Coordinates of C-alpha atoms in Angstrom, one line a residue:
M1491 CA -1.6 -27.7 29.1
E1492 CA -4.9 -26.0 28.5
L1493 CA -6.6 -25.6 25.1
D1494 CA -6.1 -21.8 25.2
D1495 CA -2.4 -22.3 25.6
I1496 CA -2.4 -24.1 22.2
L1497 CA -4.7 -21.7 20.5
V1498 CA -2.8 -18.7 21.8
P1499 CA 0.9 -19.7 21.8
K1500 CA 3.4 -17.7 23.8
K1501 CA 5.6 -16.4 21.0
G1502 CA 6.2 -12.8 21.9
N1503 CA 4.4 -10.4 19.6
W1504 CA 3.4 -13.0 17.0
S1505 CA 0.7 -15.7 16.8
W1506 CA -0.4 -18.1 14.0
R1507 CA -3.7 -16.0 13.8
L1508 CA -1.8 -12.8 13.3
A1509 CA 0.5 -14.3 10.7
L1510 CA -2.4 -15.8 8.7
A1511 CA -4.4 -12.6 9.0
I1512 CA -1.5 -10.7 7.5
F1513 CA -0.9 -13.3 4.8
S1514 CA -4.5 -13.5 3.8
S1515 CA -5.1 -9.7 3.6
V1516 CA -1.9 -8.9 1.8
L1517 CA -2.2 -11.8 -0.7
G1518 CA -5.8 -10.9 -1.6
G1519 CA -5.0 -7.2 -1.7
T1520 CA -1.8 -5.3 -2.2
F1521 CA 0.0 -8.4 -3.7
L1522 CA -2.5 -8.3 -6.5
Y1523 CA -1.9 -4.6 -6.9
G1524 CA 1.8 -5.4 -7.5
V1525 CA 0.8 -8.1 -10.1
A1526 CA -1.3 -5.5 -11.9
I1527 CA 1.6 -3.1 -12.0
G1528 CA 4.1 -5.6 -13.4
Q1529 CA 2.1 -7.9 -15.7
M1530 CA 1.7 -5.6 -18.7
N1531 CA 5.4 -4.6 -19.0
Q1532 CA 6.8 -7.8 -20.5
V1533 CA 3.8 -9.0 -22.6
E1534 CA 3.0 -5.9 -24.5
D1535 CA 4.2 -7.2 -27.9
V1536 CA 2.4 -10.6 -27.7
V1537 CA -0.9 -9.1 -26.4
R1538 CA -1.0 -6.5 -29.1
A1539 CA -0.3 -9.1 -31.7
A1540 CA -2.9 -11.5 -30.4
L1541 CA -5.6 -8.8 -30.2
S1542 CA -4.7 -7.8 -33.8
G1543 CA -5.4 -11.4 -34.9
C1544 CA -1.8 -12.4 -35.7
D1545 CA -0.4 -15.9 -35.3
S1546 CA 3.1 -14.5 -34.5
V1547 CA 4.7 -11.4 -33.2
E1548 CA 7.1 -11.1 -36.1
N1549 CA 5.7 -9.6 -39.3
C1550 CA 2.4 -8.8 -37.5
K1551 CA 0.4 -5.8 -38.7
V1552 CA -0.6 -4.6 -35.3
T1553 CA -4.0 -2.9 -35.2
V1554 CA -3.8 -1.9 -31.5
T1555 CA -2.5 1.6 -31.6
D1556 CA 0.0 3.2 -29.3
L1557 CA -2.7 5.4 -27.9
E1558 CA -5.1 2.5 -27.2
W1559 CA -2.3 0.6 -25.4
S1560 CA -1.2 3.6 -23.5
L1561 CA -4.8 4.1 -22.3
C1562 CA -5.1 0.5 -21.4
V1563 CA -2.1 0.7 -19.2
S1564 CA -2.7 4.2 -17.8
L1565 CA -6.4 3.9 -17.0
M1566 CA -5.7 1.4 -14.2
P1567 CA -4.8 4.3 -11.9
L1568 CA -8.2 5.9 -12.8
G1569 CA -9.9 2.8 -11.5
G1570 CA -7.6 2.9 -8.4
L1571 CA -8.7 6.5 -7.8
F1572 CA -12.4 5.4 -7.5
G1573 CA -11.4 2.4 -5.5
S1574 CA -9.5 4.4 -2.9
F1575 CA -12.8 5.9 -1.6
V1576 CA -13.9 2.4 -0.5
G1577 CA -11.8 3.3 2.6
K1578 CA -14.6 5.7 3.7
L1579 CA -16.9 2.7 4.3
T1580 CA -14.8 1.2 7.0
G1581 CA -16.6 3.0 9.8
R1582 CA -19.9 1.2 8.8
W1583 CA -18.7 -2.2 7.6
G1584 CA -15.3 -2.7 9.1
P1585 CA -12.1 -3.3 7.2
R1586 CA -12.4 -7.1 7.2
R1587 CA -15.7 -7.3 5.3
L1588 CA -14.5 -4.7 2.8
I1589 CA -11.2 -6.5 2.2
L1590 CA -13.0 -9.8 1.5
A1591 CA -15.6 -8.1 -0.8
N1592 CA -12.8 -6.4 -2.7
S1593 CA -11.5 -9.8 -3.7
F1594 CA -14.4 -10.1 -6.2
F1595 CA -13.1 -7.0 -8.1
F1596 CA -9.8 -8.7 -8.6
L1597 CA -11.6 -11.9 -9.8
L1598 CA -13.7 -9.9 -12.2
G1599 CA -10.7 -7.9 -13.6
S1600 CA -8.5 -11.0 -14.1
L1601 CA -11.2 -13.0 -15.9
M1602 CA -12.1 -10.0 -18.2
M1603 CA -8.5 -9.6 -19.2
A1604 CA -7.9 -13.3 -19.7
L1605 CA -11.0 -13.6 -21.9
A1606 CA -10.6 -10.3 -23.8
R1607 CA -11.0 -10.3 -27.5
S1608 CA -10.5 -6.6 -27.9
V1609 CA -8.4 -3.9 -26.4
A1610 CA -11.7 -2.3 -25.0
V1611 CA -12.5 -5.3 -22.9
L1612 CA -8.9 -5.6 -21.8
T1613 CA -9.0 -1.9 -20.7
V1614 CA -12.2 -2.4 -18.7
G1615 CA -10.8 -5.5 -17.0
R1616 CA -7.6 -3.5 -16.1
M1617 CA -9.8 -0.7 -14.7
A1618 CA -11.5 -3.3 -12.5
L1619 CA -8.1 -4.4 -11.3
G1620 CA -7.3 -0.8 -10.7
F1621 CA -10.5 -0.4 -8.6
G1622 CA -9.5 -3.4 -6.5
S1623 CA -6.0 -2.1 -6.2
G1624 CA -7.2 1.3 -5.0
A1625 CA -9.5 -0.2 -2.4
A1626 CA -6.6 -2.5 -1.2
T1627 CA -4.2 0.4 -0.8
A1628 CA -6.7 2.2 1.4
L1629 CA -7.9 -0.8 3.4
I1630 CA -4.8 -3.0 3.9
P1631 CA -2.5 -0.5 5.6
M1632 CA -5.2 0.5 8.1
Y1633 CA -6.1 -3.1 8.8
L1634 CA -2.4 -4.1 9.4
A1635 CA -1.8 -1.1 11.7
E1636 CA -4.8 -2.0 13.8
I1637 CA -4.1 -5.7 14.3
A1638 CA -0.3 -5.4 14.8
P1639 CA 1.3 -5.1 18.2
P1640 CA 2.9 -1.7 18.7
P1641 CA 6.5 -3.0 19.0
V1642 CA 6.3 -4.6 15.5
R1643 CA 3.7 -2.3 13.8
G1644 CA 6.3 -0.9 11.5
A1645 CA 7.5 -4.3 10.3
V1646 CA 3.9 -5.5 9.9
G1647 CA 3.0 -2.4 8.0
T1648 CA 6.0 -2.8 5.7
L1649 CA 4.7 -6.3 4.7
N1650 CA 2.0 -4.3 2.7
Q1651 CA 4.8 -3.0 0.5
F1652 CA 6.5 -6.4 0.5
G1653 CA 3.3 -7.8 -1.0
I1654 CA 3.3 -5.2 -3.7
T1655 CA 7.0 -5.9 -4.6
M1656 CA 6.4 -9.7 -4.7
G1657 CA 3.5 -9.2 -7.0
I1658 CA 5.6 -7.1 -9.4
L1659 CA 8.4 -9.6 -9.4
L1660 CA 6.3 -12.7 -9.9
S1661 CA 4.3 -11.1 -12.7
Q1662 CA 7.6 -10.1 -14.4
I1663 CA 9.0 -13.6 -14.0
F1664 CA 5.9 -15.4 -15.4
G1665 CA 5.6 -12.8 -18.1
M1666 CA 8.9 -13.7 -19.6
S1667 CA 8.9 -15.4 -23.1
A1668 CA 10.2 -18.6 -21.6
L1669 CA 7.1 -19.0 -19.4
L1670 CA 3.7 -17.3 -20.1
G1671 CA 4.8 -14.3 -22.1
T1672 CA 3.8 -15.9 -25.4
L1673 CA 0.8 -15.9 -27.8
G1674 CA -0.4 -19.1 -26.2
G1675 CA 0.3 -18.1 -22.6
W1676 CA -0.6 -14.5 -22.0
R1677 CA -4.3 -15.3 -21.2
W1678 CA -3.1 -17.8 -18.5
L1679 CA -0.9 -15.1 -17.1
F1680 CA -3.9 -12.7 -16.7
A1681 CA -6.1 -15.5 -15.4
S1682 CA -3.6 -16.5 -12.7
T1683 CA -4.4 -13.2 -10.9
A1684 CA -7.6 -14.9 -9.8
V1685 CA -5.8 -17.6 -7.8
P1686 CA -4.6 -15.3 -4.9
S1687 CA -8.1 -13.9 -4.6
I1688 CA -9.6 -17.4 -4.2
I1689 CA -7.0 -18.4 -1.6
S1690 CA -7.7 -15.2 0.3
L1691 CA -11.4 -15.9 0.3
A1692 CA -10.8 -19.5 1.5
L1693 CA -8.9 -18.1 4.5
V1694 CA -11.8 -15.9 5.6
G1695 CA -12.2 -18.0 8.7
V1696 CA -8.8 -17.1 10.1
M1697 CA -8.9 -13.4 9.3
P1698 CA -10.3 -11.5 12.4
E1699 CA -12.0 -8.1 12.4
S1700 CA -10.0 -5.1 13.5
P1701 CA -10.1 -4.8 17.4
S1702 CA -10.0 -1.0 17.1
W1703 CA -13.1 -1.0 14.8
L1704 CA -14.9 -3.4 17.2
Y1705 CA -14.1 -1.4 20.3
V1706 CA -14.0 2.2 19.2
T1707 CA -16.6 2.2 16.5
K1708 CA -19.0 -0.5 17.6
G1709 CA -18.4 -0.7 21.3
R1710 CA -17.9 -4.5 21.3
E1711 CA -15.4 -4.6 24.1
D1712 CA -15.5 -8.3 24.8
E1713 CA -15.0 -9.3 21.2
A1714 CA -12.1 -6.8 20.8
R1715 CA -10.4 -8.3 23.9
C1716 CA -10.9 -11.8 22.6
I1717 CA -9.4 -11.0 19.3
L1718 CA -6.5 -9.1 20.9
Q1719 CA -5.7 -12.1 23.1
T1720 CA -5.5 -14.3 20.0
L1721 CA -3.4 -11.8 17.9
R1722 CA -1.0 -10.9 20.7
S1723 CA -0.2 -14.5 21.8
K1724 CA -1.1 -13.7 25.4
H1725 CA -4.1 -13.4 27.7
D1726 CA -3.0 -10.1 29.3
V1727 CA -4.0 -7.4 26.8
D1728 CA -4.9 -4.7 29.4
D1729 CA -2.4 -2.2 27.9
D1730 CA -3.9 -2.6 24.5
M1731 CA -7.4 -2.3 25.9
A1732 CA -6.4 0.9 27.8
N1733 CA -5.1 2.4 24.6
L1734 CA -8.4 1.5 22.8
Q1735 CA -10.4 2.9 25.7
H1736 CA -8.6 6.2 25.6
E1737 CA -9.0 6.3 21.8
S1738 CA -12.7 5.6 22.2
N1739 CA -13.1 8.3 24.8
N1740 CA -11.5 10.9 22.5
S1741 CA -13.4 9.7 19.4
Q1742 CA -16.6 11.4 18.5
M1743 CA -18.9 10.5 15.6
D1744 CA -17.2 9.6 12.3
R1745 CA -16.3 12.8 10.3
G1746 CA -17.2 13.5 6.7
V1747 CA -14.9 14.9 4.0
R1748 CA -15.8 18.5 4.8
D1749 CA -15.1 18.1 8.5
V1750 CA -11.7 16.5 7.9
L1751 CA -10.7 19.2 5.4
T1752 CA -11.7 22.1 7.7
D1753 CA -10.5 20.7 11.1
R1754 CA -7.4 22.7 12.0
T1755 CA -6.1 19.8 14.2
L1756 CA -6.0 17.6 11.1
R1757 CA -4.2 20.0 8.8
L1758 CA -0.7 18.8 9.7
P1759 CA -1.4 15.1 9.6
L1760 CA -3.4 15.5 6.4
T1761 CA -0.6 17.5 4.8
I1762 CA 2.0 14.9 5.8
G1763 CA -0.2 12.1 4.4
I1764 CA -0.7 13.8 1.1
I1765 CA 2.9 14.9 0.7
A1766 CA 4.1 11.4 1.5
Q1767 CA 1.8 9.8 -1.0
L1768 CA 2.8 12.4 -3.6
G1769 CA 6.4 11.6 -2.9
Q1770 CA 5.8 7.9 -3.6
Q1771 CA 4.3 8.5 -7.0
L1772 CA 6.1 11.7 -8.1
S1773 CA 9.4 10.1 -7.2
G1774 CA 9.3 8.6 -10.7
I1775 CA 9.4 5.0 -9.6
N1776 CA 6.3 3.9 -11.5
A1777 CA 7.8 5.5 -14.6
T1778 CA 10.8 3.3 -14.0
F1779 CA 8.6 0.1 -13.6
Y1780 CA 6.1 0.9 -16.4
F1781 CA 8.8 1.8 -18.9
S1782 CA 11.8 -0.1 -17.5
S1783 CA 12.2 -2.3 -20.6
S1784 CA 12.3 0.7 -22.9
I1785 CA 14.8 2.5 -20.6
F1786 CA 17.2 -0.4 -20.8
K1787 CA 16.7 -0.7 -24.6
D1788 CA 17.5 3.0 -25.0
A1789 CA 20.6 2.4 -22.9
N1790 CA 21.7 -0.4 -25.3
V1791 CA 21.6 -3.0 -22.5
H1792 CA 21.2 -6.5 -23.8
N1793 CA 18.1 -8.6 -22.8
P1794 CA 16.3 -5.7 -21.1
N1795 CA 13.4 -7.8 -20.0
L1796 CA 15.7 -10.0 -17.9
V1797 CA 17.3 -6.9 -16.4
T1798 CA 13.9 -5.6 -15.5
T1799 CA 13.1 -8.8 -13.7
M1800 CA 16.3 -8.5 -11.8
V1801 CA 15.3 -5.0 -10.8
G1802 CA 12.1 -6.5 -9.4
L1803 CA 14.1 -9.0 -7.4
V1804 CA 16.2 -6.2 -5.9
N1805 CA 13.0 -4.4 -5.0
V1806 CA 11.8 -7.4 -3.1
L1807 CA 15.1 -8.0 -1.3
M1808 CA 15.4 -4.4 -0.2
T1809 CA 11.8 -4.3 1.0
A1810 CA 12.6 -7.4 3.1
V1811 CA 15.6 -5.5 4.6
T1812 CA 13.2 -2.6 5.3
V1813 CA 10.9 -4.9 7.3
R1814 CA 13.8 -5.6 9.6
L1815 CA 14.9 -1.9 9.9
M1816 CA 11.5 -0.2 10.3
D1817 CA 11.1 -0.7 14.1
R1818 CA 14.8 -0.3 14.8
T1819 CA 15.9 2.7 12.7
G1820 CA 12.5 4.4 12.6
R1821 CA 10.2 5.7 9.8
R1822 CA 11.6 9.3 9.5
P1823 CA 15.3 8.5 8.8
L1824 CA 14.5 5.7 6.4
L1825 CA 12.2 8.0 4.4
L1826 CA 14.8 10.7 4.3
W1827 CA 17.6 8.3 3.2
G1828 CA 15.3 6.8 0.6
L1829 CA 14.4 10.2 -1.0
V1830 CA 17.9 11.6 -1.0
G1831 CA 19.2 8.3 -2.3
M1832 CA 16.7 8.4 -5.2
A1833 CA 17.8 11.9 -6.1
F1834 CA 21.4 10.7 -6.2
S1835 CA 20.5 7.8 -8.4
Y1836 CA 18.6 9.9 -10.8
V1837 CA 21.6 12.2 -11.2
L1838 CA 23.7 9.2 -12.1
L1839 CA 21.1 7.9 -14.5
T1840 CA 20.9 11.3 -16.3
I1841 CA 24.6 11.4 -16.7
S1842 CA 24.9 7.8 -17.9
L1843 CA 22.1 8.3 -20.5
N1844 CA 23.8 11.4 -21.8
E1845 CA 27.1 9.7 -22.1
R1846 CA 26.0 6.2 -23.1
D1847 CA 27.4 6.5 -26.6
T1848 CA 30.9 7.1 -25.3
G1849 CA 31.5 3.6 -24.0
S1850 CA 30.3 0.5 -22.2
F1851 CA 30.9 2.0 -18.8
F1852 CA 28.0 4.3 -19.0
K1853 CA 25.7 1.6 -20.4
I1854 CA 26.4 -0.4 -17.2
L1855 CA 26.1 2.7 -15.1
S1856 CA 22.6 3.3 -16.5
A1857 CA 21.5 -0.1 -15.3
I1858 CA 23.2 0.3 -11.9
S1859 CA 21.5 3.7 -11.5
V1860 CA 18.0 2.2 -12.1
I1861 CA 18.8 -0.6 -9.6
L1862 CA 20.0 2.0 -7.0
S1863 CA 16.8 4.1 -7.4
V1864 CA 14.7 1.0 -6.8
C1865 CA 16.8 0.1 -3.7
F1866 CA 16.4 3.6 -2.2
F1867 CA 12.7 3.6 -3.1
A1868 CA 12.2 0.3 -1.3
V1869 CA 13.9 1.6 1.8
G1870 CA 11.9 4.8 2.1
P1871 CA 9.2 6.2 -0.1
G1872 CA 8.0 2.7 -1.2
A1873 CA 6.9 1.3 2.2
I1874 CA 6.7 4.2 4.7
P1875 CA 3.9 6.4 3.2
W1876 CA 1.4 3.5 3.5
L1877 CA 2.4 3.0 7.1
L1878 CA 2.3 6.7 7.9
I1879 CA -1.3 7.2 6.7
A1880 CA -2.4 4.3 8.8
E1881 CA -0.7 5.8 11.9
I1882 CA -1.3 9.5 11.9
F1883 CA -5.0 10.0 11.9
P1884 CA -7.5 9.7 14.9
R1885 CA -10.0 6.9 14.5
N1886 CA -13.0 9.1 13.8
A1887 CA -11.2 10.8 10.9
Q1888 CA -9.1 7.9 9.7
S1889 CA -11.3 6.3 7.0
V1890 CA -12.0 9.6 5.3
A1891 CA -8.4 11.0 5.7
V1892 CA -6.8 7.8 4.5
S1893 CA -9.1 7.7 1.4
L1894 CA -8.2 11.3 0.6
C1895 CA -4.5 10.5 0.8
V1896 CA -4.8 7.3 -1.3
A1897 CA -6.9 9.2 -3.8
V1898 CA -4.0 11.7 -4.2
N1899 CA -1.6 8.8 -4.7
W1900 CA -3.7 7.3 -7.5
T1901 CA -4.3 10.7 -9.1
A1902 CA -0.5 11.3 -9.2
N1903 CA -0.1 7.7 -10.5
F1904 CA -2.5 8.4 -13.3
I1905 CA -0.7 11.7 -14.2
V1906 CA 2.7 10.1 -14.3
G1907 CA 1.5 7.2 -16.4
I1908 CA 0.0 9.4 -19.1
T1909 CA 2.6 12.1 -19.1
F1910 CA 5.9 10.2 -18.8
T1911 CA 6.0 9.3 -22.5
S1912 CA 5.6 13.0 -23.4
I1913 CA 8.2 14.0 -20.8
Q1914 CA 10.6 11.4 -22.3
D1915 CA 9.9 12.8 -25.8
G1916 CA 10.4 16.4 -24.7
L1917 CA 13.3 16.1 -22.3
G1918 CA 15.0 13.0 -23.7
N1919 CA 18.0 12.1 -21.5
E1920 CA 16.9 14.6 -18.9
S1921 CA 13.6 12.9 -18.3
F1922 CA 14.4 12.2 -14.6
V1923 CA 15.5 15.7 -13.8
P1924 CA 12.0 16.8 -12.7
F1925 CA 11.7 13.8 -10.4
T1926 CA 15.1 14.6 -8.9
V1927 CA 13.9 18.1 -7.9
I1928 CA 10.6 16.7 -6.6
V1929 CA 12.1 14.1 -4.3
L1930 CA 14.6 16.7 -2.8
L1931 CA 11.7 19.1 -2.1
I1932 CA 9.7 16.4 -0.4
A1933 CA 12.8 15.3 1.6
L1934 CA 13.0 18.9 2.9
F1935 CA 9.4 18.8 3.9
I1936 CA 9.8 15.5 5.7
A1937 CA 12.9 16.8 7.6
V1938 CA 11.0 19.8 8.9
Y1939 CA 7.5 18.6 9.6
V1940 CA 7.4 14.8 10.1
P1941 CA 8.0 13.5 13.6
E1942 CA 9.1 9.9 14.4
T1943 CA 6.2 7.6 15.1
K1944 CA 8.2 4.5 16.1
G1945 CA 7.2 2.9 19.4
K1946 CA 4.1 5.1 19.9
S1947 CA 0.5 3.9 20.0
L1948 CA -1.9 5.1 17.3
D1949 CA -3.7 7.3 19.9
E1950 CA -0.4 8.9 21.0
I1951 CA 0.5 9.7 17.3
S1952 CA -2.8 11.3 16.5
H1953 CA -2.6 13.5 19.6
L1954 CA 1.0 14.4 18.8
L1955 CA 0.2 15.6 15.3
G1956 CA -3.2 17.1 16.3
R1957 CA -1.2 19.7 18.4
G1958 CA 0.6 20.8 15.2
N1959 CA 4.0 19.7 16.4
K1960 CA 6.9 19.5 13.9
A1961 CA 9.7 16.9 13.6
K1962 CA 11.0 16.6 17.2
S1963 CA 11.2 13.9 19.8
Y1964 CA 8.1 13.6 22.0
T1965 CA 6.6 11.5 24.7
F1966 CA 3.0 11.1 25.5
H1967 CA 1.2 9.4 28.4
N1968 CA -2.4 8.2 28.3
V1969 CA -4.2 9.3 31.5
L1970 CA -7.8 8.2 31.6
S1971 CA -9.8 9.9 34.3
E1972 CA -12.7 8.2 36.1
E1973 CA -15.1 10.6 34.4
E1974 CA -13.6 9.7 31.0
A1975 CA -14.0 6.0 31.7
D1976 CA -17.6 6.4 32.7
N1977 CA -18.3 8.4 29.5
T1978 CA -16.6 5.6 27.5
L1979 CA -18.7 2.9 29.1
A1980 CA -21.8 4.8 28.4
K1981 CA -20.9 5.4 24.7
H1982 CA -20.1 1.7 24.3
Q1983 CA -23.5 0.7 25.7
Q1984 CA -25.1 3.0 23.2
H1985 CA -23.1 1.4 20.4
R1986 CA -24.2 -2.0 21.5
D1987 CA -27.9 -1.0 21.6
E1988 CA -27.6 0.5 18.0
D1989 CA -25.6 -2.5 16.7
E1990 CA -27.8 -5.4 17.9
E1991 CA -28.9 -6.3 14.4
D1992 CA -25.3 -6.6 13.2
D1993 CA -23.8 -10.1 12.7
D1994 CA -21.8 -11.5 15.5
I1995 CA -18.1 -11.8 14.8
D1996 CA -16.4 -15.0 16.1
C1997 CA -12.9 -14.2 17.4
N1998 CA -11.9 -17.9 17.8

């Protein structure tokens, strides 16, 4: 047995290098985004008491106002909005370098929150976490889509959302009063966010650069082939290289924001990406997570924090199911089922909240409705929008287009975070009615305009949508002429000449 046979084991579409690359990028990126979402929910009372100088939560004269706490929670998406534009830099620096650099924002945010003596410092630390989260949501989906073999790209892309749900769940568990949700433990809860960042940085040696970025953007064909051989668990990667060659031939200079917004061939994919991201946030799921404890309290459910943690567990389990279904069922049907299912869940929730005083049945129904909404969210609008934006744009527009879509996501996140309390005060038991209407309208858009991307290469998908096609079944064949191949080789040589001063990337 040769050394290469050990380093590149024959295990279908998977290799140890691919698994570690996925683990490292998700752990130091979107997993921490999930932690940031869930960590504030269960420790609100103890943190506000501690920052007010109290020795106990009971009988504490809290000086941290509701407005200050609301801003602390809600300004994280504002940091995420700015962080999302880090995706624009991938053309110059590559996703790997940016993912590793982004770890330092998570380190900074976690330490600021752990050492905070005032709500102002806590808020700035949370905004730093938001910046890191925004960058992660732009970078990780693109990176996973570019390193994953096409047959399992859906499953690998869904691991991005799996990381988010695991982060939410673990932060909720450790934030319980029996663990770190105490006056003496909340600082350790916030400090623990630094641990995944440190682990991710320690694994830098096993995290390869994107083959697509190396080949298409930098013209480093040999390095791209070497990394593909390691990631694919096989030496024959000619099909992958042919796809990259065709993508490179059709890729011009990286486009700016104005070019992306005015290019008619990008109107449909950009609209799909934006609507999908809006659907994720305006579905009301973050309102469910951010205010889940208060929802269960209003529904007179005992031990609401424990129930909230159980909801987080359901989210993780259903996301794991989605990983298995993504490359079997397809993106489009799962997204449709998820949106329609959420609408159904919100109808049940609205009915149960209105009838909760009539008996215990409706109290139980309210909890079941929230759990159902989380299940349907995990199946569809939770995972698939991240995967879609990583698949539907051509390489030369991807970094800008993905950043725009993610920026829309964080803007909607911010709007929901600061307005849901007002919606709850104004609409009362009908608070989720607007979200019901929104998810149904988005489901209608998906049904009409979004085609299935399962089993297609990234280049096939970008050509498919670039022609303005709606939701139908299509096939596409890459045919690379001799003239195109010569043009590609010439362009790659030009990239090599321009890139001689860049650091070499070791694919071993």
